mmCIF file of C-alpha atoms and ligand atoms in Angstrom:
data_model
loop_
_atom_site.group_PDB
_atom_site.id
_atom_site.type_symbol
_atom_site.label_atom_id
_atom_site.label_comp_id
_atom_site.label_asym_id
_atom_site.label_seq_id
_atom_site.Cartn_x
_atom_site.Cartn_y
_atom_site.Cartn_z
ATOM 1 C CA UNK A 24 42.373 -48.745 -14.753
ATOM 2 C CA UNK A 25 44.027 -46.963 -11.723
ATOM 3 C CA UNK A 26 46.033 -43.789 -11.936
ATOM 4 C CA UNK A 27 49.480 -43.354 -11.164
ATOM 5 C CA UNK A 28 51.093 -39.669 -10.390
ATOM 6 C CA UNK A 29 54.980 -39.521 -12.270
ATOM 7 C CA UNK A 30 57.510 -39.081 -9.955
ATOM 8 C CA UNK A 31 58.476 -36.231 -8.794
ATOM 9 C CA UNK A 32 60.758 -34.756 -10.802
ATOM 10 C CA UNK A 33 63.488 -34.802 -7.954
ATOM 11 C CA UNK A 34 63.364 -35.481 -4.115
ATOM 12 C CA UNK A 35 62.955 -32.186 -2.405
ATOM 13 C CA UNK A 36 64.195 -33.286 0.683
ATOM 14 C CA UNK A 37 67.328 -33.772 -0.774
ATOM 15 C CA UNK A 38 68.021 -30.106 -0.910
ATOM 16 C CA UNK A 39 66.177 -29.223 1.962
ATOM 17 C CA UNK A 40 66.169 -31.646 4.685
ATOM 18 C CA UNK A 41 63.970 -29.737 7.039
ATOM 19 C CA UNK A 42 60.838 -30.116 4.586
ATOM 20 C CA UNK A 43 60.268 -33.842 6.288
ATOM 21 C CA UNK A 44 58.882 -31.918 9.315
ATOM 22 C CA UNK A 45 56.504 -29.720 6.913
ATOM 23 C CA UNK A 46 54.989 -32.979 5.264
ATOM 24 C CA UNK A 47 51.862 -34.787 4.916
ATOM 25 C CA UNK A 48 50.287 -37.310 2.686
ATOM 26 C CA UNK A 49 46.935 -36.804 0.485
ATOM 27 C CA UNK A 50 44.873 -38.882 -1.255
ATOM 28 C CA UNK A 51 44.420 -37.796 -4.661
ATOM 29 C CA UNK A 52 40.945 -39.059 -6.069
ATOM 30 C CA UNK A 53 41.114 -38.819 -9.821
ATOM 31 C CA UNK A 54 37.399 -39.332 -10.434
ATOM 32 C CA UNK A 55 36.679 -40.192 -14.153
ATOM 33 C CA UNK A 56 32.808 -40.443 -15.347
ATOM 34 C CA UNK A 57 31.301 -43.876 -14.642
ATOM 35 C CA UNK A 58 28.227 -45.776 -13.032
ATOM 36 C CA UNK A 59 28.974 -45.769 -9.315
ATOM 37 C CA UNK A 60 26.493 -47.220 -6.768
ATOM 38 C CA UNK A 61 25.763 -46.886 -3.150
ATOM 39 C CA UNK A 62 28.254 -49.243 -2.262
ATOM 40 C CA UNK A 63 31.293 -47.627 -3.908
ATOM 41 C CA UNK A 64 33.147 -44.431 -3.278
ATOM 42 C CA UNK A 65 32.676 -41.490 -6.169
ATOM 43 C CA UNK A 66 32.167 -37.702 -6.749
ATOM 44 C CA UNK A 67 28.998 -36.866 -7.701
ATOM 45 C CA UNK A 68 27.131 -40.357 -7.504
ATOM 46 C CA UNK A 69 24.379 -41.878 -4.891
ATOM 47 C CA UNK A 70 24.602 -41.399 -1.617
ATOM 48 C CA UNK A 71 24.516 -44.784 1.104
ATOM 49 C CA UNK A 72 21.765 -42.465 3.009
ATOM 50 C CA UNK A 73 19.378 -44.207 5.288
ATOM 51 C CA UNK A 74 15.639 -44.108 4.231
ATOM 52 C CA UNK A 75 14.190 -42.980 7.321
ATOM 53 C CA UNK A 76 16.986 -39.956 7.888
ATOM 54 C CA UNK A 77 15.671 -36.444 6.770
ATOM 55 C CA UNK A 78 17.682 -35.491 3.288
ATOM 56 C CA UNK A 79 19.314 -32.093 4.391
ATOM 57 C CA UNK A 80 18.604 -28.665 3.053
ATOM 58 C CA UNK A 81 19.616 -25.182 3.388
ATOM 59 C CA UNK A 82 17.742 -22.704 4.414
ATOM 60 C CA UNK A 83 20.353 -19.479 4.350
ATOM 61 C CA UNK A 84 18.230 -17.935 1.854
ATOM 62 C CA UNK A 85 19.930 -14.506 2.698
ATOM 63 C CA UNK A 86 23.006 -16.113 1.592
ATOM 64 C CA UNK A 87 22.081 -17.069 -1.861
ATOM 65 C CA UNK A 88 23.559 -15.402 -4.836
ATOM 66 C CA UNK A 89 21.921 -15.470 -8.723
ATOM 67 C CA UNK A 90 25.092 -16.187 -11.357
ATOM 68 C CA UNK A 91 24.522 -19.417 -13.454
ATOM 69 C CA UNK A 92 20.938 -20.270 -12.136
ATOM 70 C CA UNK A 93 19.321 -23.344 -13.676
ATOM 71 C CA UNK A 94 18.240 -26.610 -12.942
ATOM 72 C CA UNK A 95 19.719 -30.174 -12.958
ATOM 73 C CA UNK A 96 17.404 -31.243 -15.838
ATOM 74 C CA UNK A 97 18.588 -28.606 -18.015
ATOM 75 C CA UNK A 98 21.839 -28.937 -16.932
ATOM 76 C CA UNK A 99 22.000 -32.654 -17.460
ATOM 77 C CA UNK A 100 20.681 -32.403 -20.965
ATOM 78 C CA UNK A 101 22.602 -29.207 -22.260
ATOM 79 C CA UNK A 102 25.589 -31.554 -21.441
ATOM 80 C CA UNK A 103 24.284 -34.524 -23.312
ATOM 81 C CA UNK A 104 23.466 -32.308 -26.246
ATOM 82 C CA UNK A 105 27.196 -30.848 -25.826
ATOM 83 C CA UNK A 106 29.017 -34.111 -25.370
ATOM 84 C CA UNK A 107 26.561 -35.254 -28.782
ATOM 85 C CA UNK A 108 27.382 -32.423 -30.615
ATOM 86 C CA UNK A 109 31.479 -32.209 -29.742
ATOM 87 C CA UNK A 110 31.577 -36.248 -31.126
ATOM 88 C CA UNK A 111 29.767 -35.540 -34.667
ATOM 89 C CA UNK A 112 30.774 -34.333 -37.410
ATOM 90 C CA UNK A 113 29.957 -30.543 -38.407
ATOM 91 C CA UNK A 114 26.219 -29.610 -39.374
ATOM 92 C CA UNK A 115 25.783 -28.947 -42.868
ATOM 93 C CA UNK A 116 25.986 -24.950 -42.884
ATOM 94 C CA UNK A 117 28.620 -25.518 -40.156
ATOM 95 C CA UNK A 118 26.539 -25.067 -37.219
ATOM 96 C CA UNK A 119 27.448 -26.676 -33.924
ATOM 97 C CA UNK A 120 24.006 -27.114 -33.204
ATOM 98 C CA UNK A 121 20.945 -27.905 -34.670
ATOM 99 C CA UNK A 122 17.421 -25.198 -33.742
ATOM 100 C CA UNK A 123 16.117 -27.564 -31.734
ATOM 101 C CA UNK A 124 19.189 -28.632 -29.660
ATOM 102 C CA UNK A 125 20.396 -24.929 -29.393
ATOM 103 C CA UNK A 126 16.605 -24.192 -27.924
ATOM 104 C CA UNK A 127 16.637 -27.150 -25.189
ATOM 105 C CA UNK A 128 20.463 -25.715 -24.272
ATOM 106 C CA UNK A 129 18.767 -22.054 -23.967
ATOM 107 C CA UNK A 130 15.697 -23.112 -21.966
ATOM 108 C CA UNK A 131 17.073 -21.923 -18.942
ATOM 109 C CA UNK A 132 17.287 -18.350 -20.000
ATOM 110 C CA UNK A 133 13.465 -17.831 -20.222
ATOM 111 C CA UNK A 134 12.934 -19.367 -16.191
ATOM 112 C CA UNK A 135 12.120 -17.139 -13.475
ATOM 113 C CA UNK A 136 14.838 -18.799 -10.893
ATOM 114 C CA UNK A 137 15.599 -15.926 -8.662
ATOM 115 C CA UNK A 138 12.506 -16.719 -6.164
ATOM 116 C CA UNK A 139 13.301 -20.110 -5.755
ATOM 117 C CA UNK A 140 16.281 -19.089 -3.965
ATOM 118 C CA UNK A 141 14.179 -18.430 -1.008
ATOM 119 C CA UNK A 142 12.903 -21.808 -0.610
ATOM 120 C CA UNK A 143 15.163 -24.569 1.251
ATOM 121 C CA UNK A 144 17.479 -26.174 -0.945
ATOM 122 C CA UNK A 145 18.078 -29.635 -1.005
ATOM 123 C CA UNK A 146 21.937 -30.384 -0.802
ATOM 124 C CA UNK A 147 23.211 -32.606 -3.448
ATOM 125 C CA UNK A 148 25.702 -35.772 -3.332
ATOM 126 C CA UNK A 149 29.269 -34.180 -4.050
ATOM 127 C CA UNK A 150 31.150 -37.290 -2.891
ATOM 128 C CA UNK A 151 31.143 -40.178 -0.698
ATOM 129 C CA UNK A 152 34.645 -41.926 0.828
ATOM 130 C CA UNK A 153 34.615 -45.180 2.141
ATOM 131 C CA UNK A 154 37.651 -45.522 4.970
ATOM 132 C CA UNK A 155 38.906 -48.936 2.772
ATOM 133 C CA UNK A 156 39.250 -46.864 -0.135
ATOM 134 C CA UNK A 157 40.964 -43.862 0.870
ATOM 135 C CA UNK A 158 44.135 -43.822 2.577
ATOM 136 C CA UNK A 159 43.813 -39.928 4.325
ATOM 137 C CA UNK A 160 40.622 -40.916 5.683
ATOM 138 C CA UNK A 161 39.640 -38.789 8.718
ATOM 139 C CA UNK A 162 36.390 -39.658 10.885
ATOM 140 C CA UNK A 163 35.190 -40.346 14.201
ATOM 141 C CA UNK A 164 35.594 -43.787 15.427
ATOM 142 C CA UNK A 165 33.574 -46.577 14.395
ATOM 143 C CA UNK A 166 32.885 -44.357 11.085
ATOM 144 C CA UNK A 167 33.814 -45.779 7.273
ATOM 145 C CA UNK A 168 32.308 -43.259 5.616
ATOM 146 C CA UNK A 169 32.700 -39.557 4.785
ATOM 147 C CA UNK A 170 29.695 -38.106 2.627
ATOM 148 C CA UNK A 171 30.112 -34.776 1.234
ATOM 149 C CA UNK A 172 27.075 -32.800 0.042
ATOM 150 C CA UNK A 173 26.801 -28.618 -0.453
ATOM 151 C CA UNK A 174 24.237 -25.998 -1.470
ATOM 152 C CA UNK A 175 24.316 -25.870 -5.405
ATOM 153 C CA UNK A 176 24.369 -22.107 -5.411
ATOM 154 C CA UNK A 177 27.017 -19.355 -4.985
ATOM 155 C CA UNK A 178 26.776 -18.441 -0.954
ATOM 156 C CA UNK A 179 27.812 -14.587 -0.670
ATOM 157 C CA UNK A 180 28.793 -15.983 2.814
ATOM 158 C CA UNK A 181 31.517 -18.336 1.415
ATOM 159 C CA UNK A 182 33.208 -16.304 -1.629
ATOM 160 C CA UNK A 183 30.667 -16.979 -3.610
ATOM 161 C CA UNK A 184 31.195 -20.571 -4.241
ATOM 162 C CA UNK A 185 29.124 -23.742 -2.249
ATOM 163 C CA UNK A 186 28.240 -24.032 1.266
ATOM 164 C CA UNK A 187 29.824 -27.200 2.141
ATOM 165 C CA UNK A 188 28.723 -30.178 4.541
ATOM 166 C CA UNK A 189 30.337 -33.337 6.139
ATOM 167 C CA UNK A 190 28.609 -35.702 7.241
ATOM 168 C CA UNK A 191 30.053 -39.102 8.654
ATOM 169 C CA UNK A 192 28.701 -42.402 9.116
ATOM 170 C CA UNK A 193 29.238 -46.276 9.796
ATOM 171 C CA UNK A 194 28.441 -47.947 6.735
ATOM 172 C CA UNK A 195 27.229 -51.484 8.544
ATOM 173 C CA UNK A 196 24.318 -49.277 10.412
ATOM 174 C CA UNK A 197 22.635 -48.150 7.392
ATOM 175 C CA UNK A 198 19.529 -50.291 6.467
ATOM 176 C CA UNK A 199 17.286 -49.382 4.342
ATOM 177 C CA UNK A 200 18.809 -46.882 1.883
ATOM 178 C CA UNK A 201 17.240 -43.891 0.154
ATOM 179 C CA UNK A 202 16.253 -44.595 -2.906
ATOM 180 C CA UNK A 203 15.484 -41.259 -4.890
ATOM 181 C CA UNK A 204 16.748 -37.898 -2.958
ATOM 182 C CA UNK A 205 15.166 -34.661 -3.568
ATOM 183 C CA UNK A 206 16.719 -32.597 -6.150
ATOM 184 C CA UNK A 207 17.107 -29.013 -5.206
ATOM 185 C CA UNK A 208 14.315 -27.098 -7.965
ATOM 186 C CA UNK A 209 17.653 -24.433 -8.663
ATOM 187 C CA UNK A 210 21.197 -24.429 -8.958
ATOM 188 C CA UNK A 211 24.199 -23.118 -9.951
ATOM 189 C CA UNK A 212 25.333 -24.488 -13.552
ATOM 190 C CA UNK A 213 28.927 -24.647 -12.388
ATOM 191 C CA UNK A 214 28.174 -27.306 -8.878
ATOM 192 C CA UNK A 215 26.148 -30.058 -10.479
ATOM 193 C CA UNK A 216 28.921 -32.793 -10.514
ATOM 194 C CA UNK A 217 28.678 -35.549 -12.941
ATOM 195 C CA UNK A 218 28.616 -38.779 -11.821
ATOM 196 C CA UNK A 219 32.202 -40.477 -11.295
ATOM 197 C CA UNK A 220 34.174 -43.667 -10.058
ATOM 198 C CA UNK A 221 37.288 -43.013 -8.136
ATOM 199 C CA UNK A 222 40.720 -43.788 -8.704
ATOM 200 C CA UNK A 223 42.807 -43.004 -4.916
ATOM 201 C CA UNK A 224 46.096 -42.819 -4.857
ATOM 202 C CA UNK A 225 47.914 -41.462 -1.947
ATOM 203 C CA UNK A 226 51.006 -38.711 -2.523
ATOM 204 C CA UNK A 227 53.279 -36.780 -0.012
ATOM 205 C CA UNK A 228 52.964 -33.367 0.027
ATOM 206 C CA UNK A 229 55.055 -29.964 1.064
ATOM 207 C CA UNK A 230 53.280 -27.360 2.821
ATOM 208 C CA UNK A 231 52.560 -24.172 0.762
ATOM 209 C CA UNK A 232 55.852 -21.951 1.125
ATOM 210 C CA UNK A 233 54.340 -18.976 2.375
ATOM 211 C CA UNK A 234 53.073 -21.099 5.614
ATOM 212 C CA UNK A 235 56.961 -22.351 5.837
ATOM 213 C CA UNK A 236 59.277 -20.910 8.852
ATOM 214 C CA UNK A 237 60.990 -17.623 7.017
ATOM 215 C CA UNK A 238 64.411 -19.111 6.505
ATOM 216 C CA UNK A 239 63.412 -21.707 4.526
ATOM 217 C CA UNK A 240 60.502 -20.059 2.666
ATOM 218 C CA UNK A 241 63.366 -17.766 2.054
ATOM 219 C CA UNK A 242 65.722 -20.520 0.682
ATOM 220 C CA UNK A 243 62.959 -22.434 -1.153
ATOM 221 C CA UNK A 244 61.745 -18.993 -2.428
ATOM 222 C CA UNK A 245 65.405 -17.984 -4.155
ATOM 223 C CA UNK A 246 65.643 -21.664 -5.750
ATOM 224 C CA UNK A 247 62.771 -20.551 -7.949
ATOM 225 C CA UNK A 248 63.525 -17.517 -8.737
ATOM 226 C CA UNK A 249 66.954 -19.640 -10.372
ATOM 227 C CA UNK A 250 65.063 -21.695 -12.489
ATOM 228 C CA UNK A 251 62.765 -18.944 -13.708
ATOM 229 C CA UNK A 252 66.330 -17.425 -14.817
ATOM 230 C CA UNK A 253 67.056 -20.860 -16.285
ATOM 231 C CA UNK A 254 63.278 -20.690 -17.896
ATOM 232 C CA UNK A 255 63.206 -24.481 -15.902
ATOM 233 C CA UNK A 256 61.020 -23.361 -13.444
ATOM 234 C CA UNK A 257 57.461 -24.941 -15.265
ATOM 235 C CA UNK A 258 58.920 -28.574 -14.077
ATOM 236 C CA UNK A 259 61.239 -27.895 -11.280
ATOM 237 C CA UNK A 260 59.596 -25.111 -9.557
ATOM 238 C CA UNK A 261 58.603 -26.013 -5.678
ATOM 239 C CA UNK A 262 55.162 -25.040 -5.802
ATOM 240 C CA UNK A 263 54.385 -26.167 -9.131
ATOM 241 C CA UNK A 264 55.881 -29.767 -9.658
ATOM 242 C CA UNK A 265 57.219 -30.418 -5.796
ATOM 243 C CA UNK A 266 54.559 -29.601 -2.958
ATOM 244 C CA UNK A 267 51.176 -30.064 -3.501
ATOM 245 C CA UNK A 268 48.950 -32.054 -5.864
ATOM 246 C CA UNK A 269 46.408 -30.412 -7.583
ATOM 247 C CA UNK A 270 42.868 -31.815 -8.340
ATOM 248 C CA UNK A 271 40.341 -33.752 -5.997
ATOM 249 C CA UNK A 272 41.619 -34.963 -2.747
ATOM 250 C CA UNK A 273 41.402 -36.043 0.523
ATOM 251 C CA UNK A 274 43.877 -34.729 3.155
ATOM 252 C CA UNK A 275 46.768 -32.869 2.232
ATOM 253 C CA UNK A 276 47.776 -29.026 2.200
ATOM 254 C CA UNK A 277 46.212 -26.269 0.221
ATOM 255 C CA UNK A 278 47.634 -24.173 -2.436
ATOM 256 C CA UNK A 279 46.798 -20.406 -1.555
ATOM 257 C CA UNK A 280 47.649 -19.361 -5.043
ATOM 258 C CA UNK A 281 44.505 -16.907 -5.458
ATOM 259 C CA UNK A 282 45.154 -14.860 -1.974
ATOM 260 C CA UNK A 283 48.029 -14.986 0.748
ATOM 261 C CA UNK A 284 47.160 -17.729 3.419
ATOM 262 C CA UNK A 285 44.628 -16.812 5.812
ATOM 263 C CA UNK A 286 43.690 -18.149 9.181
ATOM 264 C CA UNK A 287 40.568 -20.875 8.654
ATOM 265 C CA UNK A 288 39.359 -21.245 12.526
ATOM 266 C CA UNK A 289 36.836 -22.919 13.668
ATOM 267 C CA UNK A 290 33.395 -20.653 13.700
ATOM 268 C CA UNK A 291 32.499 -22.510 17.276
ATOM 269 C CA UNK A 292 35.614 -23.135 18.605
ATOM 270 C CA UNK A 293 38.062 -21.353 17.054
ATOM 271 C CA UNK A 294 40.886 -23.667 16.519
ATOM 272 C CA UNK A 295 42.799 -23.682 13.441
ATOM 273 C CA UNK A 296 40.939 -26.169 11.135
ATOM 274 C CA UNK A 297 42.379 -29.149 9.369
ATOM 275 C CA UNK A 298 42.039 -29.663 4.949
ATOM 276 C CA UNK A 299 40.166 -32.594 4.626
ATOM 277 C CA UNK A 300 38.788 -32.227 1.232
ATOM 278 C CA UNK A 301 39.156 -30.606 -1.841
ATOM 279 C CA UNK A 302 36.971 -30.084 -5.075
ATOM 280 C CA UNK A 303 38.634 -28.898 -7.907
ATOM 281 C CA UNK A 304 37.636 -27.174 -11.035
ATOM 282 C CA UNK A 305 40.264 -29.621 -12.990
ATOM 283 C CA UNK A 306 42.053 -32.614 -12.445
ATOM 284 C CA UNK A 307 45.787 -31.251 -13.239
ATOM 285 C CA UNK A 308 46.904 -27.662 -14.814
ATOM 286 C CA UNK A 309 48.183 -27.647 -18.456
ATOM 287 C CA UNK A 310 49.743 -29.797 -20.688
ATOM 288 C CA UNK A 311 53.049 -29.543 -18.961
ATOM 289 C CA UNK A 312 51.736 -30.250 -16.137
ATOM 290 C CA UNK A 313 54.469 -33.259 -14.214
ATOM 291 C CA UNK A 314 51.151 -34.613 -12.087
ATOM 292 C CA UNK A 315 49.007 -35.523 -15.040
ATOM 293 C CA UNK A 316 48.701 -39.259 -14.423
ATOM 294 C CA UNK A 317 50.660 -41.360 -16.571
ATOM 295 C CA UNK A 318 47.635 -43.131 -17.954
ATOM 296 C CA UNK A 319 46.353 -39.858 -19.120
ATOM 297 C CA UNK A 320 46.127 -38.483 -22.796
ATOM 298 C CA UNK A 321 48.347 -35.409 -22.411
ATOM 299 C CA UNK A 322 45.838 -33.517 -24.943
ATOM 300 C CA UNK A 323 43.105 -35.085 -22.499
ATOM 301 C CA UNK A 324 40.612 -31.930 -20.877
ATOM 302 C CA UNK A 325 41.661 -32.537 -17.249
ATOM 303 C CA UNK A 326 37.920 -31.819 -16.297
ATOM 304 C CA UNK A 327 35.813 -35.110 -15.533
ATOM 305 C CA UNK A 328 33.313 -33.857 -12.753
ATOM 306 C CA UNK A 329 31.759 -30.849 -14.641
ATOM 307 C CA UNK A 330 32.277 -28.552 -12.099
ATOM 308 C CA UNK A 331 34.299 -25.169 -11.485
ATOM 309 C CA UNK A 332 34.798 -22.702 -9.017
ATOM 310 C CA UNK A 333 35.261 -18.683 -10.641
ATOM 311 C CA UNK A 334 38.211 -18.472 -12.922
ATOM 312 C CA UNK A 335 38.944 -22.502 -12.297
ATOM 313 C CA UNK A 336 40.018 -22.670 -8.614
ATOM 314 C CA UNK A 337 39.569 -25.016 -5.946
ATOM 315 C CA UNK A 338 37.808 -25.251 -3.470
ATOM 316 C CA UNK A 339 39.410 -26.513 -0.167
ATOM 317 C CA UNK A 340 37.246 -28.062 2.605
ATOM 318 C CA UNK A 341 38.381 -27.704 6.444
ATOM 319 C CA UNK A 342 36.896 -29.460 9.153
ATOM 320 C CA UNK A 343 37.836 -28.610 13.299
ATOM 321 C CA UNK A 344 40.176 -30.928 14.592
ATOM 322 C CA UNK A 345 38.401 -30.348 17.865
ATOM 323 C CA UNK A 346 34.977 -31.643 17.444
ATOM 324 C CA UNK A 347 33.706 -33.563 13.688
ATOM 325 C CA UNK A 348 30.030 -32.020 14.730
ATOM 326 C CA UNK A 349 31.791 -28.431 14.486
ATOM 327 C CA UNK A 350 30.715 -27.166 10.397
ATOM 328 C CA UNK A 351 33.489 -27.313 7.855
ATOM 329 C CA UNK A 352 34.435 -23.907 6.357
ATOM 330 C CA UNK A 353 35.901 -23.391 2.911
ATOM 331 C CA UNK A 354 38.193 -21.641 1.101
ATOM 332 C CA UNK A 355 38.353 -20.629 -2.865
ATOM 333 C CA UNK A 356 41.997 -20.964 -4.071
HETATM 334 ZN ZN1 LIG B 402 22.571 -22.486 0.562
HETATM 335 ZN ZN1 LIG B 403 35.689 -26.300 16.515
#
């Protein structure tokens, strides 16, 4: 089943012409739990890695913090027991759980983790793009395929959320594939993503007002403040229903709703860097929210992927438009 964003709720252009030369498309991924292989794109499921290439780690053990430490067999089966437990009935006494389940969902709080921060870390498979798939593709030449992987733990050196790699390749050059990657021995409870097939489905986008020229920022910014008066501002509100999508995507702006905007240059170069991918805590915000897809349950949890930045943010991905080898930087929004 694909997904289909509503339309928007009115053309913004309409009203303010001058937008067209602030737009963009993105390529939203709405990934839903499933059984993806190599061979397809996903969030969170294998990796097309080549058998004889090094799996990467990091080694920024300075960098490492200690919130939500456990490991991804824990974390697997706390959320089987969890998923189990949500679809039965109540216990008899009315407990959630039963001893033995609440004891396998606790095991992490009696490991020792901390010292295994020192160690490299293996990354692990955050998501893998295949050019045919997704419109917003960006990649060096004779690439079809963008693999995402990051550090499973909170890096004090990235607002505390993962340190994030890209790594590009041409599909048709891979031979033998990796069969079993290393799994890091610690992570972060909030970064394992579950594994799930992708849905793209490309959408235009408005840049965030705040990074608009004044005068229209200015404009844009006193239309809202009318239909918060008018208490319409939930559906009709620029930054909220017209300009950009929320959830995982490709491409597209970013929505710098936790800070102001701030410059993202390149750490080697310094050029202003590009959003080429974003990870999101949930898929869309609320039950009101106009880009729920229209196959969606609106009393659906818009989180498939298991995975959340702080207070549910996002976490936006930037790569140098200069060089691909350049590293990406992030930014918690
Ligand atoms: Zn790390
Ligand atoms: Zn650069």
């Amino acid at each position: 089943m694909s997904r289909t964003t509503p339309p928007r709720p009115l053309d913004i252009t309409q009203l303010f012409p001058e937008l067209r030369e602030h737009s963009t498309t993105a390529t939203r991924l709405h990934p839903r739990p499933g059984e993806p292989t190599v061979a397809d794109s996903s969030v969170g499921g294998p990796l097309l890695w080549p058998a004889d290439e090094p799996w990467p780690v990091c080694d920024d053990a300075g960098a490492h913090g200690t919130s939500n430490l456990t490991t991804p067999a824990i974390e697997r089966r706390k959320r089987e027991i969890l998923a189990d437990a949500w679809a039965r009935p109540a216990l008899p006494g009315g407990e959630f759980l039963t001893a033995a389940e609440r004891a396998e969902v606790d095991a992490d709080k009696h490991l020792e983790l901390d010292d295994l921060l020192e160690e490299p870390i293996p990354l692990i498979p955050v998501a893998q793009l295949y050019r045919k798939d997704v419109p917003d593709y960006a990649g060096p030449d004779g690439t079809d395929l963008l693999q995402v992987l990051w550090c499973p733990v909170d890096h004090e050196d990235a607002h505390y959320s993962p340190k994030v790699f890209f790594f590009w390749r041409d599909s048709a050059a891979v031979g033998q594939v990796r069969q079993t990657p290393p799994e890091p021995a610690v992570i972060s409870d909030m970064y394992l993503p579950d594994p799930c097939v992708v849905h793209p489905e490309q959408v235009r986008e408005y840049q965030y007002a705040d990074l608009l020229p004044e005068d229209l920022r200015d404009r844009l910014d006193a239309r809202d403040e009318e239909l918060e008066e008018e208490d319409e501002d939930e559906l009709l509100d620029y930054q909220s229903a017209l300009s950009q999508a929320p959830g995982w995507k490709v491409g597209g702006f970013a929505r710098w709703s936790l800070t102001d905007p701030y410059p993202m240059n390149c750490s080697v170069c310094g050029v202003a860097m590009t959003l080429t991918f974003t990870a999101a805590s949930t898929d869309w915000n609320g039950r009101h929210c106009s880009w729920r897809p229209i196959e969606e349950d609106p009393d659906a949890s818009p989180d498939f992927v298991s995975v959340a930045f702080g207070r549910g943010y996002d976490l936006y991905v930037f790569r140098c438009p200069e060089s691909f080898d350049h590293p990406a930087a992030t930014a918690m929004q």
